[in-house]
Tab-separated table of C-alpha atoms in Angstrom:
chain	number	residue	atom	x	y	z
Q	1	GLU	CA	-266.593	0.295	-4.154
Q	2	GLU	CA	-262.830	0.321	-4.759
Q	3	LYS	CA	-260.605	-2.225	-2.921
Q	4	SER	CA	-257.625	-0.597	-0.951
Q	5	MET	CA	-253.990	-1.639	-1.608
Q	6	PRO	CA	-251.899	-3.128	1.203
Q	7	SER	CA	-249.023	-1.370	3.006
Q	8	CYS	CA	-245.518	-2.809	3.478
Q	9	PRO	CA	-245.742	-5.313	6.290
Q	10	LEU	CA	-242.183	-4.459	7.393
Q	11	GLY	CA	-243.209	-0.936	8.234
Q	12	CYS	CA	-240.928	0.880	5.863
Q	13	GLY	CA	-243.624	3.469	5.271
Q	14	PHE	CA	-244.569	2.547	1.723
Q	15	ASN	CA	-248.416	2.242	1.301
Q	16	ASP	CA	-250.698	1.271	-1.547
Q	17	ILE	CA	-248.345	-1.318	-2.910
Q	18	PRO	CA	-249.978	-3.501	-5.525
Q	19	GLU	CA	-250.348	-7.080	-4.335
Q	20	ALA	CA	-248.454	-8.297	-7.324
Q	21	ASP	CA	-245.462	-6.163	-6.330
Q	22	LEU	CA	-245.700	-6.626	-2.603
Q	23	GLU	CA	-243.634	-9.801	-2.498
Q	24	GLN	CA	-241.065	-8.250	-4.781
Q	25	HIS	CA	-240.942	-5.146	-2.535
Q	26	VAL	CA	-240.545	-7.153	0.644
Q	27	ALA	CA	-237.861	-9.332	-0.851
Q	28	HIS	CA	-235.752	-6.794	-2.706
Q	29	SER	CA	-236.754	-3.137	-2.109
Q	30	CYS	CA	-237.912	-2.621	1.422
Q	31	ILE	CA	-235.370	-0.827	3.557
Q	32	ASN	CA	-236.458	-2.801	6.553
Q	33	ARG	CA	-235.950	-6.176	4.944
Q	34	GLU	CA	-233.319	-8.352	6.648
Q	35	VAL	CA	-230.167	-8.922	4.663
Q	36	PRO	CA	-226.888	-10.733	5.504
Q	37	CYS	CA	-223.481	-8.928	5.660
Q	38	PRO	CA	-221.830	-9.412	2.275
Q	39	TYR	CA	-218.395	-9.782	4.005
Q	40	ALA	CA	-219.519	-13.007	5.674
Q	41	CYS	CA	-219.217	-11.746	9.185
Q	42	GLY	CA	-222.398	-13.791	9.996
Q	43	LYS	CA	-224.540	-10.848	11.003
Q	44	ARG	CA	-227.950	-9.970	9.504
Q	45	MET	CA	-229.567	-6.513	9.680
Q	46	ALA	CA	-232.128	-4.215	8.080
Q	47	ALA	CA	-231.124	-3.125	4.614
Q	48	ARG	CA	-231.101	0.482	5.694
Q	49	LYS	CA	-228.267	-0.264	8.183
Q	50	LEU	CA	-226.114	-2.307	5.823
Q	51	LYS	CA	-224.110	0.583	4.416
Q	52	ALA	CA	-223.096	1.836	7.833
Q	53	HIS	CA	-222.274	-1.707	8.903
Q	54	LYS	CA	-220.061	-2.328	5.878
Q	55	GLU	CA	-218.214	0.937	6.222
Q	56	MET	CA	-217.802	1.227	9.961
Q	57	VAL	CA	-218.798	-1.855	11.936
Q	58	CYS	CA	-218.096	-5.042	10.052
Q	59	GLU	CA	-214.912	-6.765	11.210
Q	60	ASN	CA	-214.451	-8.345	7.788
Q	61	ARG	CA	-214.753	-5.168	5.794
Q	62	PRO	CA	-211.737	-4.650	3.448
Q	63	ALA	CA	-209.227	-1.929	4.515
Q	64	ASP	CA	-205.879	-0.587	3.278
Q	65	CYS	CA	-202.867	-0.675	5.592
Q	66	ARG	CA	-202.732	2.673	7.383
Q	67	LEU	CA	-198.912	2.585	7.461
Q	68	GLY	CA	-198.719	2.901	3.705
Q	69	CYS	CA	-197.369	-0.492	2.700
Q	70	GLY	CA	-200.205	-0.837	0.058
Q	71	VAL	CA	-201.692	-4.138	1.327
Q	72	ALA	CA	-205.549	-4.476	1.686
Q	73	MET	CA	-207.135	-7.000	4.101
Q	74	PRO	CA	-210.121	-7.499	6.439
Q	75	MET	CA	-210.231	-5.021	9.220
Q	76	ILE	CA	-210.023	-7.757	11.827
Q	77	ALA	CA	-206.559	-8.758	10.528
Q	78	LEU	CA	-205.322	-5.203	9.878
Q	79	VAL	CA	-204.422	-4.449	13.482
Q	80	GLN	CA	-202.296	-7.566	13.784
Q	81	HIS	CA	-200.736	-6.791	10.389
Q	82	GLU	CA	-199.801	-3.224	11.430
Q	83	LYS	CA	-198.345	-4.454	14.737
Q	84	THR	CA	-196.317	-7.418	13.582
Q	85	GLU	CA	-196.253	-7.889	9.820
Q	86	CYS	CA	-196.326	-4.536	7.992
Q	87	PRO	CA	-192.880	-3.667	6.553
Q	88	SER	CA	-193.689	0.022	7.109
Q	89	ARG	CA	-194.306	-0.370	10.820
Q	90	MET	CA	-191.899	1.354	13.248
Q	91	VAL	CA	-189.702	-0.875	15.334
Q	92	HIS	CA	-186.903	-0.038	17.808
Q	93	CYS	CA	-183.324	-0.791	16.796
Q	94	GLY	CA	-181.894	-3.400	19.100
Q	95	LEU	CA	-178.609	-1.454	19.294
Q	96	CYS	CA	-179.446	2.216	19.506
Q	97	ASP	CA	-183.160	1.887	20.471
Q	98	GLU	CA	-184.037	4.446	17.825
Q	99	PRO	CA	-187.373	3.966	15.953
Q	100	VAL	CA	-186.934	2.736	12.374
Q	101	GLN	CA	-189.173	1.161	9.675
Q	102	ALA	CA	-189.143	-2.616	9.868
Q	103	SER	CA	-188.209	-2.849	6.178
Q	104	ARG	CA	-185.080	-0.750	6.830
Q	105	GLU	CA	-184.004	-2.347	10.097
Q	106	ASP	CA	-181.248	-4.460	8.565
Q	107	LEU	CA	-179.979	-1.554	6.478
Q	108	HIS	CA	-180.112	0.700	9.533
Q	109	ARG	CA	-178.115	-1.756	11.648
Q	110	SER	CA	-175.467	-2.183	8.993
Q	111	THR	CA	-175.029	1.393	7.793
Q	112	GLU	CA	-176.914	3.905	9.923
Q	113	CYS	CA	-177.083	2.783	13.521
Q	114	MET	CA	-174.738	4.866	15.654
Q	115	GLU	CA	-174.205	1.961	18.048
Q	116	ARG	CA	-173.041	-0.509	15.402
Q	117	ASP	CA	-169.418	-1.613	15.530
Q	118	VAL	CA	-167.162	-0.070	12.898
Q	119	LEU	CA	-163.458	-0.325	12.093
Q	120	CYS	CA	-161.006	2.586	12.343
Q	121	ALA	CA	-160.318	3.922	8.841
Q	122	ARG	CA	-156.627	4.300	9.737
Q	123	GLY	CA	-156.360	0.602	10.548
Q	124	CYS	CA	-155.210	1.119	14.099
Q	125	GLY	CA	-156.811	-2.231	15.057
Q	126	THR	CA	-158.900	-0.897	17.893
Q	127	ALA	CA	-161.955	-3.145	18.337
Q	128	ALA	CA	-165.508	-2.423	19.472
Q	129	ILE	CA	-165.644	1.167	18.227
Q	130	THR	CA	-169.239	2.301	17.819
Q	131	ALA	CA	-170.174	4.614	14.987
Q	132	SER	CA	-171.154	7.299	17.499
Q	133	ARG	CA	-167.608	7.339	18.860
Q	134	ILE	CA	-165.668	6.905	15.648
Q	135	GLU	CA	-165.219	10.639	15.109
Q	136	THR	CA	-164.014	11.076	18.682
Q	137	HIS	CA	-161.749	8.069	18.209
Q	138	MET	CA	-160.351	9.465	14.951
Q	139	LEU	CA	-159.727	12.915	16.438
Q	140	GLN	CA	-158.671	12.113	19.986
Q	141	GLU	CA	-158.021	8.398	20.623
Q	142	CYS	CA	-156.661	6.770	17.507
Q	143	PRO	CA	-152.925	6.195	17.899
Q	144	GLU	CA	-152.542	6.769	14.166
Q	145	ARG	CA	-154.533	9.976	14.069
Q	146	ASP	CA	-153.323	13.361	12.797
Q	147	GLU	CA	-153.820	15.826	15.621
Q	148	ARG	CA	-154.487	19.541	15.262
Q	149	CYS	CA	-152.597	21.898	17.531
Q	150	ASP	CA	-155.061	23.878	19.642
Q	151	GLU	CA	-152.843	26.980	19.528
Q	152	CYS	CA	-151.397	27.295	16.011
Q	153	SER	CA	-153.879	24.941	14.175
Q	154	ALA	CA	-150.999	22.957	12.629
Q	155	THR	CA	-151.858	19.303	11.831
Q	156	MET	CA	-149.409	16.438	12.403
Q	157	HIS	CA	-149.151	12.817	13.529
Q	158	ASN	CA	-150.305	12.289	17.076
Q	159	SER	CA	-146.903	11.064	18.210
Q	160	LEU	CA	-145.267	14.370	17.187
Q	161	MET	CA	-147.707	16.630	19.018
Q	162	PRO	CA	-146.016	16.634	22.487
Q	163	HIS	CA	-142.690	17.689	20.938
Q	164	HIS	CA	-144.455	20.303	18.801
Q	165	LYS	CA	-146.312	21.824	21.759
Q	166	ALA	CA	-143.202	21.871	23.917
Q	167	LEU	CA	-140.613	23.185	21.449
Q	168	ASP	CA	-141.975	24.083	18.006
Q	169	CYS	CA	-145.401	25.715	18.349
Q	170	ALA	CA	-145.218	29.444	17.675
Q	171	TRP	CA	-148.167	29.979	20.028
Q	172	ARG	CA	-146.845	27.973	22.977
Q	173	LEU	CA	-146.592	29.748	26.310
Q	174	VAL	CA	-143.084	30.788	27.365
Q	175	PRO	CA	-141.968	32.714	30.469
Q	176	CYS	CA	-141.317	36.438	29.990
Q	177	PRO	CA	-137.510	36.972	29.966
Q	178	ASN	CA	-138.039	40.241	31.844
Q	179	GLN	CA	-139.582	38.249	34.701
Q	180	CYS	CA	-142.756	40.313	34.771
Q	181	SER	CA	-145.293	39.178	37.336
Q	182	ASN	CA	-148.916	38.117	37.272
Q	183	HIS	CA	-149.430	40.100	40.475
Q	184	PRO	CA	-149.210	43.864	41.056
Q	185	VAL	CA	-145.949	45.395	42.252
Q	186	PRO	CA	-145.856	48.546	44.446
Q	187	GLU	CA	-145.060	51.808	42.615
Q	188	GLY	CA	-141.415	52.714	42.586
Q	189	THR	CA	-140.162	49.109	43.083
Q	190	ASN	CA	-137.245	48.717	40.681
Q	191	ILE	CA	-136.683	44.937	40.825
Q	192	PRO	CA	-138.664	42.594	38.481
Q	193	GLY	CA	-142.116	41.643	39.724
Q	194	ALA	CA	-141.436	37.891	39.850
Q	195	VAL	CA	-138.260	38.494	41.882
Q	196	TYR	CA	-140.161	40.860	44.170
Q	197	HIS	CA	-142.794	38.215	44.925
Q	198	GLY	CA	-140.105	35.547	45.296
Q	199	THR	CA	-141.904	32.726	43.434
Q	200	MET	CA	-140.206	32.813	40.055
Q	201	ALA	CA	-141.627	29.598	38.561
Q	202	GLU	CA	-145.199	30.287	39.660
Q	203	ASP	CA	-145.333	34.059	39.408
Q	204	THR	CA	-143.498	34.816	36.151
Q	205	ALA	CA	-146.031	35.705	33.446
Q	206	ARG	CA	-146.221	33.283	30.514
Q	207	ILE	CA	-146.664	34.752	27.045
Q	208	LYS	CA	-147.419	33.130	23.687
Q	209	LEU	CA	-144.177	32.918	21.727
Q	210	ALA	CA	-145.609	34.617	18.615
Q	211	LEU	CA	-146.590	37.601	20.765
Q	212	LEU	CA	-143.435	37.714	22.864
Q	213	GLN	CA	-141.600	40.399	20.853
Q	214	ASP	CA	-144.667	42.632	20.856
Q	215	HIS	CA	-145.018	41.998	24.614
Q	216	LEU	CA	-141.376	42.877	25.248
Q	217	GLY	CA	-141.584	45.988	23.084
Q	218	THR	CA	-144.921	47.468	24.037
Q	219	SER	CA	-146.734	45.855	26.951
Q	220	CYS	CA	-144.284	44.173	29.351
Q	221	PRO	CA	-144.392	46.138	32.629
Q	222	GLU	CA	-140.774	45.152	33.334
Q	223	ARG	CA	-139.292	46.385	30.012
Q	224	LEU	CA	-136.782	49.220	30.214
Q	225	VAL	CA	-137.923	52.540	28.746
Q	226	ASP	CA	-136.285	55.955	28.542
Q	227	CYS	CA	-137.555	58.711	30.782
Q	228	ALA	CA	-140.209	60.678	28.894
Q	229	TYR	CA	-138.507	63.942	29.903
Q	230	GLY	CA	-134.978	62.823	29.067
Q	231	CYS	CA	-133.466	63.068	32.542
Q	232	ALA	CA	-129.936	61.641	32.825
Q	233	GLU	CA	-128.143	59.398	35.300
Q	234	PRO	CA	-125.861	61.595	37.433
Q	235	GLN	CA	-123.013	59.029	37.346
Q	236	THR	CA	-122.962	58.276	33.607
Q	237	GLY	CA	-124.797	61.176	31.998
Q	238	LYS	CA	-126.881	58.733	29.946
Q	239	THR	CA	-130.646	59.036	29.639
Q	240	THR	CA	-132.353	57.409	32.625
Q	241	GLN	CA	-133.895	54.012	31.898
Q	242	LEU	CA	-136.565	52.606	34.185
Q	243	ARG	CA	-139.155	49.861	34.191
Q	244	ALA	CA	-142.277	50.665	32.192
Q	245	ARG	CA	-144.593	50.184	35.179
Q	246	ASN	CA	-142.604	52.905	37.004
Q	247	ALA	CA	-142.497	55.350	34.069
Q	248	GLU	CA	-145.698	57.145	34.999
Q	249	TYR	CA	-144.752	57.252	38.698
Q	250	HIS	CA	-141.263	58.568	37.790
Q	251	ALA	CA	-142.614	61.183	35.365
Q	252	ALA	CA	-145.169	62.403	37.902
Q	253	ARG	CA	-143.121	62.355	41.124
Q	254	THR	CA	-139.386	61.776	40.869
Q	255	CYS	CA	-138.076	62.951	37.471
Q	256	PRO	CA	-135.944	66.097	37.926
Q	257	ASN	CA	-136.979	67.215	34.428
Q	258	ARG	CA	-140.732	66.844	34.961
Q	259	PRO	CA	-142.659	70.043	34.214
Q	260	VAL	CA	-143.933	71.959	37.224
Q	261	ASP	CA	-145.472	75.374	37.802
Q	262	CYS	CA	-143.898	77.883	40.144
Q	263	PRO	CA	-146.261	78.143	43.151
Q	264	GLN	CA	-145.767	81.917	43.201
Q	265	CYS	CA	-145.612	83.172	39.601
Q	266	GLU	CA	-147.155	80.005	37.942
Q	267	ALA	CA	-144.400	79.946	35.312
Q	268	SER	CA	-143.694	76.473	33.835
Q	269	MET	CA	-140.229	74.980	34.219
Q	270	ARG	CA	-138.367	71.769	34.999
Q	271	HIS	CA	-138.530	70.569	38.606
Q	272	CYS	CA	-134.737	70.727	38.924
Q	273	GLU	CA	-134.886	74.467	38.137
Q	274	LEU	CA	-137.687	75.275	40.564
Q	275	LYS	CA	-135.566	75.758	43.699
Q	276	ALA	CA	-133.132	78.138	41.996
Q	277	HIS	CA	-136.026	79.933	40.289
Q	278	VAL	CA	-137.911	80.449	43.578
Q	279	SER	CA	-134.806	81.732	45.333
Q	280	THR	CA	-133.190	83.818	42.585
Q	281	THR	CA	-135.325	84.616	39.534
Q	282	CYS	CA	-139.024	84.341	40.445
Q	283	PRO	CA	-140.578	87.789	40.039
Q	284	GLU	CA	-143.039	86.987	42.834
Q	285	ARG	CA	-140.427	85.977	45.425
Q	286	LEU	CA	-140.106	88.130	48.542
Q	287	MET	CA	-136.694	89.743	48.799
Q	288	PRO	CA	-135.048	89.300	52.220
Q	289	GLU	CA	-134.334	93.029	52.291
Q	290	CYS	CA	-133.584	95.894	49.926
Q	291	CYS	CA	-129.793	96.329	49.677
Q	292	TYR	CA	-129.878	99.575	47.749
Q	293	ARG	CA	-127.223	102.032	48.956
Q	294	CYS	CA	-127.429	105.776	48.746
Q	295	LYS	CA	-126.168	106.775	45.312
Q	296	TYR	CA	-124.014	109.485	46.888
Q	297	ASN	CA	-121.988	106.839	48.798
Q	298	CYS	CA	-122.837	108.175	52.207
Q	299	GLY	CA	-123.090	104.559	53.456
Q	300	LEU	CA	-126.838	104.480	54.156
Q	301	VAL	CA	-128.624	101.215	53.086
Q	302	CYS	CA	-132.434	100.815	52.611
Q	303	HIS	CA	-132.945	97.443	54.441
Q	304	LYS	CA	-136.681	97.401	53.618
Q	305	THR	CA	-138.242	93.891	53.737
Q	306	GLY	CA	-141.346	92.352	52.089
Q	307	VAL	CA	-140.648	93.744	48.607
Q	308	ARG	CA	-141.368	91.349	45.708
Q	309	ALA	CA	-138.608	90.935	43.147
Q	310	LYS	CA	-140.777	92.245	40.309
Q	311	ASP	CA	-141.452	95.411	42.299
Q	312	LEU	CA	-137.862	95.956	43.446
Q	313	LEU	CA	-136.823	98.171	40.534
Q	314	ASP	CA	-139.922	100.336	40.907
Q	315	HIS	CA	-139.214	100.517	44.624
Q	316	ILE	CA	-135.621	101.612	43.989
Q	317	LEU	CA	-136.641	104.134	41.326
Q	318	SER	CA	-139.590	105.631	43.140
Q	319	ASP	CA	-139.472	105.039	46.881
Q	320	CYS	CA	-136.148	103.720	48.092
Q	321	LEU	CA	-134.108	106.432	49.961
Q	322	LYS	CA	-135.585	109.174	47.784
Q	323	ASP	CA	-136.322	111.432	50.738
Q	324	HIS	CA	-132.829	110.812	52.077
Q	325	GLU	CA	-131.141	111.399	48.713
Q	326	ARG	CA	-132.907	114.760	48.426
Q	327	GLU	CA	-131.251	115.759	51.715
Q	328	CYS	CA	-128.080	113.621	51.643
Q	329	PRO	CA	-125.069	115.727	52.733
Q	330	LEU	CA	-122.943	114.073	50.041
Q	331	ARG	CA	-125.297	114.914	47.199
Q	332	THR	CA	-124.141	117.448	44.616
Q	333	ALA	CA	-125.876	120.797	44.670
Q	334	PRO	CA	-125.368	123.907	42.503
Q	335	CYS	CA	-123.598	126.876	43.970
Q	336	ARG	CA	-126.128	129.672	44.348
Q	337	LEU	CA	-123.603	132.148	42.995
Q	338	CYS	CA	-121.638	130.480	40.218
Q	339	GLY	CA	-123.881	127.475	39.477
Q	340	GLU	CA	-121.046	124.994	39.829
Q	341	TYR	CA	-122.113	121.637	41.385
Q	342	VAL	CA	-120.357	120.906	44.649
Q	343	VAL	CA	-120.965	118.495	47.573
Q	344	ALA	CA	-123.948	119.827	49.487
Q	345	LYS	CA	-122.282	119.854	52.866
Q	346	THR	CA	-119.386	121.979	51.510
Q	347	ARG	CA	-121.555	124.360	49.471
Q	348	LEU	CA	-121.600	127.055	52.169
Q	349	LEU	CA	-117.841	126.827	52.549
Q	350	HIS	CA	-117.505	127.015	48.766
Q	351	GLU	CA	-119.801	130.028	48.553
Q	352	ASN	CA	-117.899	131.798	51.364
Q	353	THR	CA	-114.335	130.921	50.505
Q	354	GLU	CA	-113.957	129.415	47.032
Q	355	CYS	CA	-116.687	130.598	44.703
Q	356	PRO	CA	-115.300	132.978	42.037
Q	357	GLU	CA	-118.626	134.786	42.026
Q	358	ARG	CA	-118.621	135.600	45.760
Q	359	MET	CA	-118.287	139.273	46.741
Q	360	VAL	CA	-115.050	140.164	48.549
Q	361	ARG	CA	-113.753	143.415	49.995
Q	362	CYS	CA	-110.872	145.046	48.230
Q	363	ASP	CA	-107.598	144.214	50.022
Q	364	SER	CA	-106.347	147.798	49.450
Q	365	GLY	CA	-108.990	149.194	51.748
Q	366	CYS	CA	-110.834	151.219	49.167
Q	367	GLY	CA	-114.078	149.836	50.554
Q	368	ALA	CA	-115.216	148.414	47.218
Q	369	HIS	CA	-116.872	144.955	47.056
Q	370	VAL	CA	-116.079	143.017	43.888
Q	371	LYS	CA	-116.441	139.409	42.681
Q	372	SER	CA	-113.546	137.208	43.719
Q	373	GLN	CA	-112.652	136.395	40.127
Q	374	LEU	CA	-112.410	140.179	39.304
Q	375	LEU	CA	-110.362	141.106	42.352
Q	376	ASP	CA	-107.007	141.048	40.546
Q	377	HIS	CA	-108.433	143.159	37.746
Q	378	HIS	CA	-109.852	145.581	40.313
Q	379	LEU	CA	-106.574	145.816	42.150
Q	380	GLY	CA	-104.618	146.295	38.984
Q	381	ARG	CA	-106.901	148.559	37.012
Q	382	GLU	CA	-109.718	150.062	39.034
Q	383	CYS	CA	-108.903	150.375	42.747
Q	384	GLU	CA	-108.388	154.028	43.723
Q	385	LEU	CA	-105.852	152.986	46.331
Q	386	ARG	CA	-103.694	150.926	44.030
Q	387	LEU	CA	-100.088	152.141	43.993
Q	388	LEU	CA	-98.600	153.625	40.879
Q	389	ASN	CA	-94.960	154.567	40.304
Q	390	CYS	CA	-94.612	158.150	39.294
Q	391	THR	CA	-92.382	158.210	36.260
Q	392	VAL	CA	-91.200	161.648	37.148
Q	393	CYS	CA	-90.444	161.451	40.789
Q	394	GLY	CA	-90.250	157.674	41.044
Q	395	GLU	CA	-92.439	157.538	44.146
Q	396	SER	CA	-95.276	155.025	44.685
Q	397	VAL	CA	-98.427	157.035	44.830
Q	398	ALA	CA	-102.094	155.876	45.266
Q	399	MET	CA	-104.148	156.255	42.167
Q	400	ARG	CA	-106.443	158.765	43.745
Q	401	ASP	CA	-103.423	160.898	44.781
Q	402	ILE	CA	-101.495	160.671	41.521
Q	403	HIS	CA	-102.765	164.048	40.383
Q	404	ALA	CA	-101.391	165.661	43.519
Q	405	CYS	CA	-97.834	164.915	42.400
Q	406	LEU	CA	-96.665	168.287	41.036
Q	407	LEU	CA	-93.755	166.857	39.167
Q	408	TYR	CA	-95.959	164.525	37.348
Q	409	THR	CA	-98.572	167.056	36.503
Q	410	SER	CA	-96.079	169.728	35.337
Q	411	ASP	CA	-94.207	167.361	33.081
Q	412	ALA	CA	-97.331	165.932	31.737
Q	413	ALA	CA	-98.871	169.308	31.124
Q	414	ASP	CA	-95.757	170.828	29.499
Q	415	GLU	CA	-94.817	167.971	27.330
Q	416	GLU	CA	-98.392	167.025	26.535
Q	417	ASP	CA	-97.570	163.458	27.510
Q	418	SER	CA	-99.708	160.915	29.209
Q	419	VAL	CA	-98.953	157.995	31.421
Q	420	ASP	CA	-100.404	154.453	31.529
Q	421	LEU	CA	-102.206	153.000	34.482
Q	422	GLY	CA	-98.867	151.820	35.894
Q	423	GLY	CA	-97.496	155.390	35.890
Q	424	ARG	CA	-95.235	154.979	32.906
Q	425	ARG	CA	-95.022	157.739	30.425
Q	426	ILE	CA	-96.470	157.232	27.033
Q	427	ILE	CA	-94.864	159.369	24.306
Q	428	LYS	CA	-96.848	159.818	21.212
Q	429	LYS	CA	-94.614	160.382	18.186
Q	430	LYS	CA	-95.796	162.515	15.340
Q	431	LYS	CA	-96.085	160.729	12.034
Q	432	GLU	CA	-94.427	162.351	9.074
Q	433	LYS	CA	-96.619	162.949	6.161
Q	434	LYS	CA	-95.439	161.173	3.108
Q	435	LYS	CA	-95.246	163.178	0.027
């Protein structure tokens, strides 16, 4: 019968350990054997717990400074080292209270701390100037500083700046010489705005000197400008000048040369011409009355009202007194006999007493009717009762009775003579034949 081997008496779980090795196992290999802390912390523990104790629990375990200074020491002293001894620890500057590494505290206080005392670089002698205020001191407080003009950016000694700002700076504010105002002025007011408001020193606008000429030339409301429409002063004949703020008001309401439209015909013209245009030349104006007189000078006038000027000529040519002129007694009308134009009211008298074509009774009583212009010819050549002197007996005999005169007829028959229409004998001489 085989003899069984013993198990580890410390209960590590190893069984069947030879007796010769059991003591060695218990003393050096068993995980449950009791061992002291190698860092001399005085604690003893099972071997299986030693690693965790050395790495995490033992107060004497070696550790590197967590602040990075490179020093290694027991953990129990590390906390005190990091709080009070480590040169990489953060401490507060006694001047500015800013956190800084302990190793750099002296350097910080001498060169970096903004609350350290520094001297003015210009040697003005001012004491107790902190580094945080040195820039402000150099720019604004140092009596030896060079100051920069806020307006023109020129740099000069501080003592010269008041004189520069008052008299030399091109961007200093100066009062407008035209006395323009910072407050509105009613339209049409011709006096300067500052004078209008009555507070010259307070109300006069202040302009930067470099911009003054541009202000005076283009933007000052009190500058004098010519009327846009070129109207002239009645006293001098020169182009009207007015303040720029009134130019628009003047051009729109008061300028006599401003363009306007006739309210009747809508023609464009200057305002100063409108009144004369409406009363004398507008084609749409209503004429007070038509003054056309009868062209035959009978004295009749039309007197029609409500005729527009543009229609007046058509009215005169087509309607005015046309019915009257067709019947006017002073019109000229052709004689119905001779065609001669005579005054209408005397045409009947002309036709009865003057017309050469009228028919008249022969004055000799022959009963013939002849035209007036042929009466003399009739009486002298054709009338049967015209008187002829008998060349034989010398008596005046009517033409129709001339043949009853025996003396005349016998002579005329015997001598083969003839008489003319006046009763004178006509003797026809025989012409000799030429050989």
